[in-house]
Amino acid sequence: MYAIVEIAGQQFKVSKDLKVYVHRLADKEGDAISFAKVLLLDDNGTITLGAPAVEGASVEAKVLQHLKGDKVIIFKKKRRKGYKKRNGHRQYLTQIQISGITAPGAKKAAAKKEAAPATEEAEAPKKKAVKAKKEETQE
């Protein structure tokens, strides 16, 4: 099972027990967090697309650590003009571990099973009425 989820403005393909580096989150190390903006959900070949997000689906994760990424050097130069500009940047990151993916149909399926017998009982008198009308028309 995997999901495509939006975390801090970026989209990630995640599955259970996967470690992901995302832009810095405000949560503390060791906190459990949940992401509700699940864009796609794949449950053993059954794909559910959201418009824009899948209703009722969520991804749970745990914050492992806050850190800084590798340094990126930005060097600008214009030849024969004497212009050189050197700059650097280190992105603040958060490492999270995905602890689980919750599908939207898990709770609703139980409710449908309970509702199914009630609808069969309600349909039984209708079927009897239809059979009685057919018999009357045949006679």
Short mmCIF file of C-alpha atoms in Angstrom, two decimals:
data_model
loop_
_atom_site.label_atom_id
_atom_site.label_comp_id
_atom_site.label_asym_id
_atom_site.label_seq_id
_atom_site.Cartn_x
_atom_site.Cartn_y
_atom_site.Cartn_z
CA MET A 1 0.00 0.00 0.00
CA TYR A 2 1.30 3.44 -0.89
CA ALA A 3 -0.01 6.96 -1.08
CA ILE A 4 0.94 10.25 -2.69
CA VAL A 5 0.62 12.90 -0.02
CA GLU A 6 1.30 16.64 0.10
CA ILE A 7 3.60 17.60 2.97
CA ALA A 8 4.78 21.20 3.46
CA GLY A 9 3.96 22.14 -0.15
CA GLN A 10 5.70 19.15 -1.76
CA GLN A 11 4.30 15.82 -2.96
CA PHE A 12 5.81 12.54 -1.76
CA LYS A 13 5.14 8.88 -2.56
CA VAL A 14 5.09 7.21 0.85
CA SER A 15 4.55 3.74 2.26
CA LYS A 16 4.68 2.26 5.75
CA ASP A 17 8.05 2.53 7.60
CA LEU A 18 9.55 4.86 4.96
CA LYS A 19 11.85 7.68 6.13
CA VAL A 20 11.40 10.97 4.28
CA TYR A 21 13.17 14.35 4.45
CA VAL A 22 10.67 17.23 4.17
CA HIS A 23 10.86 20.99 4.61
CA ARG A 24 11.09 22.01 8.28
CA LEU A 25 7.91 21.29 10.24
CA ALA A 26 6.90 23.13 13.42
CA ASP A 27 6.37 19.91 15.42
CA LYS A 28 8.91 18.73 18.00
CA GLU A 29 11.07 15.61 17.73
CA GLY A 30 9.16 12.49 18.76
CA ASP A 31 5.72 13.98 18.00
CA ALA A 32 3.16 11.99 16.02
CA ILE A 33 1.62 13.96 13.16
CA SER A 34 -1.07 13.29 10.58
CA PHE A 35 -1.38 14.53 6.99
CA ALA A 36 -4.91 14.68 5.57
CA LYS A 37 -4.08 15.89 2.05
CA VAL A 38 -3.75 12.47 0.36
CA LEU A 39 -3.86 12.93 -3.40
CA LEU A 40 -3.71 9.27 -4.47
CA LEU A 41 -4.12 6.00 -2.60
CA ASP A 42 -3.10 2.55 -3.88
CA ASP A 43 -4.38 -0.41 -1.85
CA ASN A 44 -2.99 -3.58 -3.50
CA GLY A 45 -3.91 -2.50 -7.02
CA THR A 46 -7.06 -0.57 -6.13
CA ILE A 47 -6.24 3.05 -6.97
CA THR A 48 -8.29 5.89 -5.50
CA LEU A 49 -7.76 9.35 -6.96
CA GLY A 50 -8.72 12.46 -5.08
CA ALA A 51 -10.28 15.58 -6.48
CA PRO A 52 -8.07 17.22 -5.22
CA ALA A 53 -7.72 15.02 -2.08
CA VAL A 54 -9.14 11.64 -1.07
CA GLU A 55 -11.91 12.17 1.50
CA GLY A 56 -11.26 10.42 4.82
CA ALA A 57 -7.74 9.21 3.97
CA SER A 58 -4.77 10.21 6.09
CA VAL A 59 -1.10 9.43 6.59
CA GLU A 60 0.36 9.18 10.09
CA ALA A 61 4.04 9.90 10.73
CA LYS A 62 6.53 10.45 13.54
CA VAL A 63 9.09 13.27 13.61
CA LEU A 64 12.56 11.75 13.98
CA GLN A 65 14.86 14.78 13.85
CA HIS A 66 15.41 18.33 12.63
CA LEU A 67 18.57 19.00 10.62
CA LYS A 68 20.13 21.10 7.88
CA GLY A 69 20.68 19.86 4.34
CA ASP A 70 23.85 19.97 2.28
CA LYS A 71 25.27 23.36 1.36
CA VAL A 72 24.39 24.62 -2.09
CA ILE A 73 26.77 27.18 -3.62
CA ILE A 74 25.33 29.84 -5.90
CA PHE A 75 27.99 31.51 -8.07
CA LYS A 76 27.08 34.27 -10.52
CA LYS A 77 29.53 35.75 -12.99
CA LYS A 78 29.42 38.00 -16.00
CA ARG A 79 32.49 37.61 -18.16
CA ARG A 80 34.69 40.60 -18.94
CA LYS A 81 32.69 42.81 -16.57
CA GLY A 82 34.42 42.07 -13.28
CA TYR A 83 31.17 40.84 -11.73
CA LYS A 84 31.38 37.85 -9.42
CA LYS A 85 28.88 36.97 -6.73
CA ARG A 86 29.18 33.96 -4.42
CA ASN A 87 26.36 32.89 -2.14
CA GLY A 88 25.42 29.75 -0.24
CA HIS A 89 22.36 28.16 1.23
CA ARG A 90 21.54 25.29 3.61
CA GLN A 91 17.91 24.15 3.71
CA TYR A 92 16.29 23.37 7.08
CA LEU A 93 14.82 19.85 6.94
CA THR A 94 12.80 17.47 9.10
CA GLN A 95 13.18 13.71 8.91
CA ILE A 96 9.92 11.84 9.40
CA GLN A 97 9.04 8.13 9.44
CA ILE A 98 5.68 7.03 8.05
CA SER A 99 3.90 4.92 10.66
CA GLY A 100 0.72 4.12 8.75
CA ILE A 101 -1.71 4.93 5.96
CA THR A 102 -5.42 5.06 6.73
CA ALA A 103 -7.82 4.32 3.86
CA PRO A 104 -11.21 6.06 3.81
CA GLY A 105 -13.32 2.89 3.35
CA ALA A 106 -12.28 1.08 6.54
CA LYS A 107 -14.92 2.64 8.82
CA LYS A 108 -17.60 3.08 6.15
CA ALA A 109 -17.51 -0.59 5.09
CA ALA A 110 -18.75 -1.71 8.52
CA ALA A 111 -21.62 0.77 8.32
CA LYS A 112 -22.63 -0.51 4.89
CA LYS A 113 -22.75 -4.11 6.12
CA GLU A 114 -25.12 -3.10 8.91
CA ALA A 115 -27.31 -1.16 6.50
CA ALA A 116 -27.42 -3.96 3.91
CA PRO A 117 -29.76 -6.35 5.83
CA ALA A 118 -32.20 -3.51 6.52
CA THR A 119 -32.44 -2.70 2.81
CA GLU A 120 -33.04 -6.37 1.92
CA GLU A 121 -35.92 -6.48 4.40
CA ALA A 122 -37.34 -3.30 2.92
CA GLU A 123 -37.05 -4.68 -0.62
CA ALA A 124 -38.76 -7.99 0.22
CA PRO A 125 -42.34 -6.51 0.36
CA LYS A 126 -41.67 -4.66 -2.89
CA LYS A 127 -40.65 -7.90 -4.62
CA LYS A 128 -43.80 -9.62 -3.35
CA ALA A 129 -45.93 -6.77 -4.68
CA VAL A 130 -44.24 -6.99 -8.09
CA LYS A 131 -44.81 -10.78 -8.23
CA ALA A 132 -48.47 -10.31 -7.32
CA LYS A 133 -48.93 -7.77 -10.12
CA LYS A 134 -47.29 -10.13 -12.64
CA GLU A 135 -49.59 -12.97 -11.58
CA GLU A 136 -52.67 -10.73 -11.93
CA THR A 137 -51.68 -9.66 -15.44
CA GLN A 138 -51.04 -13.26 -16.51
CA GLU A 139 -54.52 -14.42 -15.37
#
